[in-house]
mmCIF file of C-alpha atoms and ligand atoms in Angstrom:
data_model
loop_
_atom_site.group_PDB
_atom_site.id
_atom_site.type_symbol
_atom_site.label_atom_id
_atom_site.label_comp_id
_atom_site.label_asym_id
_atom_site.label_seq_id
_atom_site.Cartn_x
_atom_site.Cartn_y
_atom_site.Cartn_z
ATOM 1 C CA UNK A 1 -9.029 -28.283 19.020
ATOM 2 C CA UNK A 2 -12.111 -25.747 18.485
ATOM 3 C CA UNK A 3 -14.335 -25.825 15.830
ATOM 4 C CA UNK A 4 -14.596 -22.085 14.131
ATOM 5 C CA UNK A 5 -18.173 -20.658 14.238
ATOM 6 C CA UNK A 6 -17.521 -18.667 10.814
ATOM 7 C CA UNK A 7 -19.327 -15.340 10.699
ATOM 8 C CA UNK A 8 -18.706 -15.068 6.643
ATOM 9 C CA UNK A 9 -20.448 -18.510 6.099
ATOM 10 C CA UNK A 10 -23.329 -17.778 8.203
ATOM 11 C CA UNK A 11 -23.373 -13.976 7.197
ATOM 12 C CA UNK A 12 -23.920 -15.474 3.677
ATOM 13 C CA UNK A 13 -27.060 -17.969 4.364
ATOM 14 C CA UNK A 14 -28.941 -14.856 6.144
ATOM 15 C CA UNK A 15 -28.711 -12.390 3.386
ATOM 16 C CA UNK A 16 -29.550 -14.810 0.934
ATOM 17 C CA UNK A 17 -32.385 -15.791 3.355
ATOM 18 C CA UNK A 18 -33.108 -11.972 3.484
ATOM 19 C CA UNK A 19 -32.586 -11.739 -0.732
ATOM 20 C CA UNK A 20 -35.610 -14.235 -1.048
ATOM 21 C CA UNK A 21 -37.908 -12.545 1.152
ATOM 22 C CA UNK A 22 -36.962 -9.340 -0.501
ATOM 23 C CA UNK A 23 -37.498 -10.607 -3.978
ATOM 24 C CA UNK A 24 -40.815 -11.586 -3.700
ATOM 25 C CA UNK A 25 -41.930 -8.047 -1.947
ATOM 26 C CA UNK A 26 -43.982 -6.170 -4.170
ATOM 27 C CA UNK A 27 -41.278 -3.212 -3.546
ATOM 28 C CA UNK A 28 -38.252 -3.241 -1.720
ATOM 29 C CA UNK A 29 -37.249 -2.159 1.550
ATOM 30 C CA UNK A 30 -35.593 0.863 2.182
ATOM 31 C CA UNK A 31 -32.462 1.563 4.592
ATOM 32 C CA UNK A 32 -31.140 5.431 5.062
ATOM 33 C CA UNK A 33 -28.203 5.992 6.712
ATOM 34 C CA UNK A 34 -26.709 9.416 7.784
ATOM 35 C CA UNK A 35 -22.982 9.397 7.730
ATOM 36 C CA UNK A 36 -22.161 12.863 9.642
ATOM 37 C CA UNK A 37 -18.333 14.110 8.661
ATOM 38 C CA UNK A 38 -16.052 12.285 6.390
ATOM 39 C CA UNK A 39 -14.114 9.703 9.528
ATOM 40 C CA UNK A 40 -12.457 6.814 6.614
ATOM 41 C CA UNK A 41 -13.482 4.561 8.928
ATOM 42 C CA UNK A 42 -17.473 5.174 9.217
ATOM 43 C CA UNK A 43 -16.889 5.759 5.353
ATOM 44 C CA UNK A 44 -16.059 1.941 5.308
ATOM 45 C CA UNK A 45 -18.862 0.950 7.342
ATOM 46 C CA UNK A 46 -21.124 3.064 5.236
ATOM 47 C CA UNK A 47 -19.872 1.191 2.074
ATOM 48 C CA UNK A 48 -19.766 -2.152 3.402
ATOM 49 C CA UNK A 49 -23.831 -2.041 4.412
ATOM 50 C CA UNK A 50 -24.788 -0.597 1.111
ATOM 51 C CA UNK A 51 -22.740 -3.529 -0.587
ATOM 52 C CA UNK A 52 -25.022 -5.500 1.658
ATOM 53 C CA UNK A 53 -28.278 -4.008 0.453
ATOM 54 C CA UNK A 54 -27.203 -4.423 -3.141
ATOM 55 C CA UNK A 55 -26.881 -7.787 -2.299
ATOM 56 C CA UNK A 56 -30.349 -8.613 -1.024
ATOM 57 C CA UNK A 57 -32.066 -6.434 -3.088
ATOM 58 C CA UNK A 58 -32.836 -3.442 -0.277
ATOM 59 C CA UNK A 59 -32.541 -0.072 -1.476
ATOM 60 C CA UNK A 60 -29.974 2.413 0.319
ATOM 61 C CA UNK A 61 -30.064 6.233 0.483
ATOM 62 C CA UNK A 62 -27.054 7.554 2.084
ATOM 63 C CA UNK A 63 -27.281 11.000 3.484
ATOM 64 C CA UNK A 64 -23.934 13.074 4.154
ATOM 65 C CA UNK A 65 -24.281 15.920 6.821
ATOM 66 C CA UNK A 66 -20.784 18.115 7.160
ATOM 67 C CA UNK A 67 -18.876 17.883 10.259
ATOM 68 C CA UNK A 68 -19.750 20.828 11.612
ATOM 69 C CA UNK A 69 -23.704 20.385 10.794
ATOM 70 C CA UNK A 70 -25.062 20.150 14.471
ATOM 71 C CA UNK A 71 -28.106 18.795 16.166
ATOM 72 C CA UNK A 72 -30.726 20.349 15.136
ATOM 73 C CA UNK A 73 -29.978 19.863 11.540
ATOM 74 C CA UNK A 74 -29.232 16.280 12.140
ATOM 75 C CA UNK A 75 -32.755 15.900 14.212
ATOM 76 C CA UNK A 76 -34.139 17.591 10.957
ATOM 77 C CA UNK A 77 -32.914 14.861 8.725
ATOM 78 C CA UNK A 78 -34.043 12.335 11.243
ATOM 79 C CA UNK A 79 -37.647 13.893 11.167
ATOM 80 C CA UNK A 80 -37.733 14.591 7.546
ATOM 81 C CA UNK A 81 -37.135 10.296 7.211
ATOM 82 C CA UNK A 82 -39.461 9.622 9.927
ATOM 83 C CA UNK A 83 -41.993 10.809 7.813
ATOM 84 C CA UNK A 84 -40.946 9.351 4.434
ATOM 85 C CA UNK A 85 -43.058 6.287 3.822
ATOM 86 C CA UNK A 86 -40.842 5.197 1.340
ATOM 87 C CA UNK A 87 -37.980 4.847 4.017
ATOM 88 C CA UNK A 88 -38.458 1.319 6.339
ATOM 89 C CA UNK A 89 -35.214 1.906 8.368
ATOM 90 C CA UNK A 90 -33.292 4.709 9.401
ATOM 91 C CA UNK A 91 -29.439 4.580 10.974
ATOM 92 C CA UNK A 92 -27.195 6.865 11.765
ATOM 93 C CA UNK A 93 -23.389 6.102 11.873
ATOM 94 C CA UNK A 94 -21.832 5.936 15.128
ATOM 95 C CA UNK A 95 -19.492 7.708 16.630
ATOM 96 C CA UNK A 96 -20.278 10.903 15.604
ATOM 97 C CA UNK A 97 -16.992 13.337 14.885
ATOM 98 C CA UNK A 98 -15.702 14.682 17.517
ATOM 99 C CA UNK A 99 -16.564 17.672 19.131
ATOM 100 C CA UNK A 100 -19.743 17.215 17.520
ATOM 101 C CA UNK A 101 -22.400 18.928 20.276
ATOM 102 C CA UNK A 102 -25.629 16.600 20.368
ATOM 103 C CA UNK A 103 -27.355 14.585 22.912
ATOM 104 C CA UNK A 104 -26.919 11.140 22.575
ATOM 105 C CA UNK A 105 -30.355 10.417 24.334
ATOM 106 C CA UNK A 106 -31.895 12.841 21.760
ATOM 107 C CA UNK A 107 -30.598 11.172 19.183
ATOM 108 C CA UNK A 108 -31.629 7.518 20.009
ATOM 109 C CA UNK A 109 -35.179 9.045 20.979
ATOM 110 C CA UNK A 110 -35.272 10.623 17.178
ATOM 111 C CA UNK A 111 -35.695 7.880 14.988
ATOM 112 C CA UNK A 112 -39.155 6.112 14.652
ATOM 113 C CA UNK A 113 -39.357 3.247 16.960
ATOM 114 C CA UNK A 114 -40.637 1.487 13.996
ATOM 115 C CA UNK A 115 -37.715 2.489 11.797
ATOM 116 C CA UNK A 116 -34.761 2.169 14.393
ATOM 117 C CA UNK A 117 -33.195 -0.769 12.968
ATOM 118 C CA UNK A 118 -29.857 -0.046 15.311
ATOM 119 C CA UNK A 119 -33.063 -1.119 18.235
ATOM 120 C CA UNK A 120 -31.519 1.877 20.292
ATOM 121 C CA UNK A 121 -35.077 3.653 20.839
ATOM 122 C CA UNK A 122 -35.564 3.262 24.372
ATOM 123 C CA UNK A 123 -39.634 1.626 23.089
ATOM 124 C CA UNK A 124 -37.522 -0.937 20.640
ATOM 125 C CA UNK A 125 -34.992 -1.394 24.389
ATOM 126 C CA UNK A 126 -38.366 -1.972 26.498
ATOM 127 C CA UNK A 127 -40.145 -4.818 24.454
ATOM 128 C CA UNK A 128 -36.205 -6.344 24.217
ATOM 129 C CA UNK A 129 -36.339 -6.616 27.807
ATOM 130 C CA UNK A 130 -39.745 -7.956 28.380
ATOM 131 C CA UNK A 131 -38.676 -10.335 26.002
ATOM 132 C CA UNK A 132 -41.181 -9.327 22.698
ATOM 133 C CA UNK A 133 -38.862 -7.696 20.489
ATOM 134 C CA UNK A 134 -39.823 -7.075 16.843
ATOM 135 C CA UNK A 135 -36.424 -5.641 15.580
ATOM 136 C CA UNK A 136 -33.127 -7.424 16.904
ATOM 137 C CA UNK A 137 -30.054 -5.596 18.385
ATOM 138 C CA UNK A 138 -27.877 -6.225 15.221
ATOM 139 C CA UNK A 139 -24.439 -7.749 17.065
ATOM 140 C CA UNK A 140 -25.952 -10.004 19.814
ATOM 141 C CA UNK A 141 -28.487 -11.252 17.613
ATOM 142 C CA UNK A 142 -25.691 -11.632 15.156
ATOM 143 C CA UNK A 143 -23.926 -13.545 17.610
ATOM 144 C CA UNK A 144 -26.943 -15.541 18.160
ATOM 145 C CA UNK A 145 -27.728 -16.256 14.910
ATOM 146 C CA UNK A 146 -23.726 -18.235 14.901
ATOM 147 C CA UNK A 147 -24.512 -20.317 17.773
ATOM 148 C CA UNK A 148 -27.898 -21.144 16.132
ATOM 149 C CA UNK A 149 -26.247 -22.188 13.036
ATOM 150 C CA UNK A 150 -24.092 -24.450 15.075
ATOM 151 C CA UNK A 151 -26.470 -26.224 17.140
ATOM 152 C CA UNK A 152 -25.828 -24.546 20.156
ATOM 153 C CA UNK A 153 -28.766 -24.228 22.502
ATOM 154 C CA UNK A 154 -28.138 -22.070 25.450
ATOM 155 C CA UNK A 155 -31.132 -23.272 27.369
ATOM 156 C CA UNK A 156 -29.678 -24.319 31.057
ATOM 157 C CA UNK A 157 -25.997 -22.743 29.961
ATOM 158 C CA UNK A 158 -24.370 -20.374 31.807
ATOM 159 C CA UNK A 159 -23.476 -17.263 29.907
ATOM 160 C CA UNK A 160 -20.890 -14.821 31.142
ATOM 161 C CA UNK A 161 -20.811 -11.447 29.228
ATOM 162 C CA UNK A 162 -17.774 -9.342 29.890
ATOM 163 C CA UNK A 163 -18.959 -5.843 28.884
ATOM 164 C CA UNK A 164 -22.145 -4.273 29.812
ATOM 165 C CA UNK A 165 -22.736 -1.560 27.179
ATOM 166 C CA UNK A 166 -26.013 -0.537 25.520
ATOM 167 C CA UNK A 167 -25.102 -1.698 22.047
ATOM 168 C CA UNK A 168 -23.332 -5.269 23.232
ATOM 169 C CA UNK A 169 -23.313 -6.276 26.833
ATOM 170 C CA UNK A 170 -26.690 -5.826 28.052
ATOM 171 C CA UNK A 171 -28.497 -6.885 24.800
ATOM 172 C CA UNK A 172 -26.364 -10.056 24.440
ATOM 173 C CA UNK A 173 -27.127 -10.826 28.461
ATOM 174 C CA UNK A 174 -31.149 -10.067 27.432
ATOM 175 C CA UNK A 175 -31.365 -12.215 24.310
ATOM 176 C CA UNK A 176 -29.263 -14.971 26.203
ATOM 177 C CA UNK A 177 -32.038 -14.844 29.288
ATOM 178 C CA UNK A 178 -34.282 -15.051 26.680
ATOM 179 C CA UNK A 179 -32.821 -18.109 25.237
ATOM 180 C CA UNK A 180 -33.317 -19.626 28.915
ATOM 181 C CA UNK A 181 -29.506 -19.252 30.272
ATOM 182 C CA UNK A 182 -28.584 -18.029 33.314
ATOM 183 C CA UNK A 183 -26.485 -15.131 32.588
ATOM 184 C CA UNK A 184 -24.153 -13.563 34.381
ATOM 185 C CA UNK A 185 -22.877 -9.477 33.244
ATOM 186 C CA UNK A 186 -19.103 -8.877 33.903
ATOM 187 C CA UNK A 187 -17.901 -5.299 33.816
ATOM 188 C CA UNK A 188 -15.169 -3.170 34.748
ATOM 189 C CA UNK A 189 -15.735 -2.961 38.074
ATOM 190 C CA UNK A 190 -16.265 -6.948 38.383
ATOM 191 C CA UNK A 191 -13.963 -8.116 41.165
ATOM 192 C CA UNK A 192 -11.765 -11.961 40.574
ATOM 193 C CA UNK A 193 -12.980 -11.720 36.832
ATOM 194 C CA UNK A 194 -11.248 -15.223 36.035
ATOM 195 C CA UNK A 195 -12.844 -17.063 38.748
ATOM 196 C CA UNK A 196 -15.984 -16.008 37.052
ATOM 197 C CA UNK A 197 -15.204 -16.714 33.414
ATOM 198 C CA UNK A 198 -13.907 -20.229 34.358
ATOM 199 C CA UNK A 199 -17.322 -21.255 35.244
ATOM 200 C CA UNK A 200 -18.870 -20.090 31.744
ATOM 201 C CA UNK A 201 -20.381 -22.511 29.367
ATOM 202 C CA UNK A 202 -20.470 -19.655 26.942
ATOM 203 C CA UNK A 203 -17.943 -16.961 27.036
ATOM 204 C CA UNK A 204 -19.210 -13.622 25.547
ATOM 205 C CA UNK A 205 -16.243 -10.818 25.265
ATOM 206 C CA UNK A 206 -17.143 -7.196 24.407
ATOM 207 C CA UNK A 207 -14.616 -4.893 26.233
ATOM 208 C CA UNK A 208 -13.030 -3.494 22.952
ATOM 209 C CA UNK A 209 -9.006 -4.614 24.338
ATOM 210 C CA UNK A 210 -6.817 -6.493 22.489
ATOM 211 C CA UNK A 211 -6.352 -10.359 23.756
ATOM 212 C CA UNK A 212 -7.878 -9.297 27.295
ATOM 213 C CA UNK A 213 -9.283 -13.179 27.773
ATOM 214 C CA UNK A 214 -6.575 -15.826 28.273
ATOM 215 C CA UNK A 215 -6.076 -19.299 28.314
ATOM 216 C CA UNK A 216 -6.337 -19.511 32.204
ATOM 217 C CA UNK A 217 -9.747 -17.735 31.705
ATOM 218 C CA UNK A 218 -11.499 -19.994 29.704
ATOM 219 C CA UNK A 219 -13.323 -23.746 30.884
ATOM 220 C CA UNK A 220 -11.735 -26.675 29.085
ATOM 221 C CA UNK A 221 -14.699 -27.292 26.651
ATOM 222 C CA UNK A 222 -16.894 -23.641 26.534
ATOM 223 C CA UNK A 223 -17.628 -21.915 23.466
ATOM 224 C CA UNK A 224 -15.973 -18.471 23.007
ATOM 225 C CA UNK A 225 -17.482 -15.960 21.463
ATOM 226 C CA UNK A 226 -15.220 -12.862 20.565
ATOM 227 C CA UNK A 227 -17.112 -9.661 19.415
ATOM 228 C CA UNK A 228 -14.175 -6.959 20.122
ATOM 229 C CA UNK A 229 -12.587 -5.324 17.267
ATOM 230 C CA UNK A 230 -8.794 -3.590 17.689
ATOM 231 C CA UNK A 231 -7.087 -2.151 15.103
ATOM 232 C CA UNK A 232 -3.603 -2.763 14.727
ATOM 233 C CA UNK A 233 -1.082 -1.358 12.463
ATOM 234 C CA UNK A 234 -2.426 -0.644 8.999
ATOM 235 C CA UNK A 235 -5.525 -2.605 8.592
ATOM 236 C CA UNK A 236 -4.987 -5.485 10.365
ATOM 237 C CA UNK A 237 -7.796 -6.414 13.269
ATOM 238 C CA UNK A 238 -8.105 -8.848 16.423
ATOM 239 C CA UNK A 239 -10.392 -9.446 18.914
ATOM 240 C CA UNK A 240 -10.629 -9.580 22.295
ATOM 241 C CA UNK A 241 -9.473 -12.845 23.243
ATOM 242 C CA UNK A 242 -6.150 -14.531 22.632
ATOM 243 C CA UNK A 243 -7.020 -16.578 19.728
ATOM 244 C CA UNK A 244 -3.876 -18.707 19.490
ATOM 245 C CA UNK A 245 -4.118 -19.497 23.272
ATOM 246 C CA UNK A 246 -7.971 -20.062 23.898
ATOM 247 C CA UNK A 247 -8.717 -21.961 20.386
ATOM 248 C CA UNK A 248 -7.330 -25.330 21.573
ATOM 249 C CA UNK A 249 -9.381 -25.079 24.867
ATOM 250 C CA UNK A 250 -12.481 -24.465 23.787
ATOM 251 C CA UNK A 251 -15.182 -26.193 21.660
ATOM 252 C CA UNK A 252 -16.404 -23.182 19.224
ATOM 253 C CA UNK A 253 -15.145 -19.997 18.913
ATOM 254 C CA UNK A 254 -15.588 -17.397 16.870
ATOM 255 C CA UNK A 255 -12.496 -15.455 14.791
ATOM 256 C CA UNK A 256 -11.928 -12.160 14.417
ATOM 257 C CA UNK A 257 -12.273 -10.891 11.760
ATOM 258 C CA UNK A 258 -14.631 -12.839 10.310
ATOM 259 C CA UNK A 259 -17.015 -13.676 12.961
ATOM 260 C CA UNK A 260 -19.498 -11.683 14.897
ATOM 261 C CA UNK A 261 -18.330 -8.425 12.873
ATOM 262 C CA UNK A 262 -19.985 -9.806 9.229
ATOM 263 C CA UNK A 263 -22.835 -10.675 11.353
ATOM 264 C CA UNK A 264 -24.109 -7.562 12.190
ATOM 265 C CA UNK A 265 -24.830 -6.498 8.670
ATOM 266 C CA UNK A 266 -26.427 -9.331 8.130
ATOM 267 C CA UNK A 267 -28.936 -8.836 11.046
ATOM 268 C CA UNK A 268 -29.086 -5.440 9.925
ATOM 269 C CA UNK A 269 -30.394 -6.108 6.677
ATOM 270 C CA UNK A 270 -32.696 -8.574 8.817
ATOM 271 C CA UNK A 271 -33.869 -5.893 10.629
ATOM 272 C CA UNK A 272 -34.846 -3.622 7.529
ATOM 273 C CA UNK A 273 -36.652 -6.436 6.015
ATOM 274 C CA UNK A 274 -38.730 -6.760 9.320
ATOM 275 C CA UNK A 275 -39.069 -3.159 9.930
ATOM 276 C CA UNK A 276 -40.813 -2.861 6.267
ATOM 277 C CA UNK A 277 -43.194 -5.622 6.669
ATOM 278 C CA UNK A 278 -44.474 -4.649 10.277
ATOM 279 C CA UNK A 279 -44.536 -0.591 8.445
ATOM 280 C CA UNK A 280 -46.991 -2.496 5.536
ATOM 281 C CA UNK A 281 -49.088 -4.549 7.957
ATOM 282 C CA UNK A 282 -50.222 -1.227 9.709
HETATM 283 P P1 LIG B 1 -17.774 -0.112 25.369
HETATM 284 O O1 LIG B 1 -16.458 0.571 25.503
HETATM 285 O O2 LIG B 1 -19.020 0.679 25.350
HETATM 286 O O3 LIG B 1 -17.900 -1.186 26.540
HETATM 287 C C1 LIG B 1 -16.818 -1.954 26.965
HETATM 288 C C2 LIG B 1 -17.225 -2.729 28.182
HETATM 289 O O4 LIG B 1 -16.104 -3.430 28.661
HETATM 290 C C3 LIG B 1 -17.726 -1.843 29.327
HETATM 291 O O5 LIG B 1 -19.040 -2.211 29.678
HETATM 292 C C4 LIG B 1 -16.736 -2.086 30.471
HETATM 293 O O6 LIG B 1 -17.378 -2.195 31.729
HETATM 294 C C5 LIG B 1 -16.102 -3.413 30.071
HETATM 295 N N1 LIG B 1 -14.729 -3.468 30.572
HETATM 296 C C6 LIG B 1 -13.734 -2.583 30.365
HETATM 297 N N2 LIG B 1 -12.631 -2.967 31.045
HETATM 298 C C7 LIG B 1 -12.938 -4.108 31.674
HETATM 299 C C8 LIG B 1 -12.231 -4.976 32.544
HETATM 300 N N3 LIG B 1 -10.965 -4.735 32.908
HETATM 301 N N4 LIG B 1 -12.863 -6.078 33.016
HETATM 302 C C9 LIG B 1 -14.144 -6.333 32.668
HETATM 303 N N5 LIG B 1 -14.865 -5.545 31.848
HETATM 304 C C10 LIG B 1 -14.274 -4.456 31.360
HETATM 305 O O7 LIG B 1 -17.635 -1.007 24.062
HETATM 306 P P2 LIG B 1 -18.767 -1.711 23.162
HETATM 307 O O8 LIG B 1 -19.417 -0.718 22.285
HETATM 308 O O9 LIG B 1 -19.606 -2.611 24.000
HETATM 309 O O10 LIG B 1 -17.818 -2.599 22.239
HETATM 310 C C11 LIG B 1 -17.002 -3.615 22.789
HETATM 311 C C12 LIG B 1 -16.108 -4.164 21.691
HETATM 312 O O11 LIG B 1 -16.930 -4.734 20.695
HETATM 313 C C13 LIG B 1 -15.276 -3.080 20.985
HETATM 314 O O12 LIG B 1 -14.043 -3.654 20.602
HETATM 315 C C14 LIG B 1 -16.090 -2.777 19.749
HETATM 316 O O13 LIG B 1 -15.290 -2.302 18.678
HETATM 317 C C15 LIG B 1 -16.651 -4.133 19.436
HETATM 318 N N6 LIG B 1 -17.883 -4.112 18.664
HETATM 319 C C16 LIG B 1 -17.967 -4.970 17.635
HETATM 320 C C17 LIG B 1 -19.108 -5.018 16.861
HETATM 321 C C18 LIG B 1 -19.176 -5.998 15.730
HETATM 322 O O14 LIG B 1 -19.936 -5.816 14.812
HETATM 323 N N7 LIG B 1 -18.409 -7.072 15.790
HETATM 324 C C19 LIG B 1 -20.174 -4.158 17.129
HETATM 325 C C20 LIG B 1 -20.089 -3.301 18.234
HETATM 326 C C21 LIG B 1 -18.926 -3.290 18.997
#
């Protein structure tokens, strides 16, 4: 049987790593975030990552734009904290409603390089890939940070990422390269998936569909590492990989909930912290 890699447990050494950096800053760090519309569920996000600031001592501003606000007055906030020197990091809460007009590009271009603590500026993308990143793509490194925790070195491993999105897949793939594995990127369009998956030492899922990897799918022995979220009924969430099934094959594997997703907050509030030391060192 598995071992659990427990996101909650190793969610909770970070911040309090990130609380005792924090409380021996001469000031704080400060995180805005720009919730646009009133969607429950970016509501709950919003909540849950100024409960996290609370907790390590980071101060949050939250700014609420109507629905209906539109670019340009969104790219005005995003200025108007660009230039605030008492604001370290700056995110905006994803998706944005729908039918909401704006340019995605735009958007990720908006934000200070040195304030994008999401790392979606295409600068903060470019020193990921040439491996000299100063802020960390919150849910890979997230995911990282549980392997890490357990021991795990990926050096030599082979790492097979199903999903190859800008906010999951290709970071995860670029952080694992970085960690010296040879990484493979599965997609949509990958043809015999299995055959591939079979052969990873460290399983990454991030396709966003309910129990998509199986049992026959998974090497006797590999670590899984789940980072999809689907909503069931009420409030009830699983992950992308058939827990029940792929648990007793596998060494390590994460749970959902309460793995990768408490992670990303914590990186987050990693990411702040950074953001506001490299803003005071120039
Ligand atoms: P996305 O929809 O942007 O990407 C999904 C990826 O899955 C795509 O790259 C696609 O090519 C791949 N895919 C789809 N069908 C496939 C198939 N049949 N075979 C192989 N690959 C297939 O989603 P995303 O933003 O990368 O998120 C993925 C999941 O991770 C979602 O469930 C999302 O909710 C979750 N997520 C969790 C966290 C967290 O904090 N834990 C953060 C971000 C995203």
């Amino acid at each position: 049987m598995s071992q659990l890699l427990d996101g909650k447990l190793v969610s909770a050494k970070v911040l309090d790593r990130v609380a005792a950096e924090v409380a021996g800053m001469p000031q704080p760090p400060t995180l805005a975030v720009i919730l646009v519309g009133d969607d429950p569920a970016s509501q709950v996000y919003v909540g849950n990552k100024k409960k996290a600031c609370e907790r390590v001592g980071i101060v949050s501003q939250e700014h609420l734009l109507p629905a209906d606000a539109g670019q340009a007055k969104l790219l005005a906030l995003v200025n108007a904290l660009n230039q605030d020197k008492n604001v370290h990091g700056i995110l905006c809460q994803l998706p944005l409603p729908k039918g909401f007009d704006y340019d995605e590009q735009a958007l990720c271009r908006a934000v200070s390089p040195a304030k994008d603590v999401d790392v979606f500026h295409p600068e903060n993308v470019g020193k990921l890939m040439q491996g000299e990143p100063e802020l960390l793509p919150c849910t890979p490194a997230g995911a990282l940070e549980l392997l890490d925790d357990a021991g795990i070195d990926l050096a030599g491993k082979h790492v097979v990422v199903i999903g190859r999105s800008n906010i999951v897949g290709k970071p995860m793939a670029m952080l694992a390269l970085q960690r010296n594995a040879t990484v493979t990127i599965c997609h949509s369009r990958t043809k015999n998936l299995s055959a591939i998956t079979r052969q990873a030492d460290v399983l990454v899922a991030a396709v966003g569909r309910l129990h998509f990897v199986t049992a026959d799918m998974v090497k006797d022995g590999a670590v899984v590492v789940d980072v999809g979220i689907n909503r069931l009924e009420g409030r009830k969430v699983r992950g992308d990989v058939d827990f029940d099934a792929v648990a007793p094959k596998c060494s390590w594997i994460t749970p959902v909930p309460g793995g990768v997703g408490p992670m990303t907050i914590s990186v987050l509030m990693k990411n702040t912290l950074a953001a506001a030391k490299l803003q005071r060192r120039k």
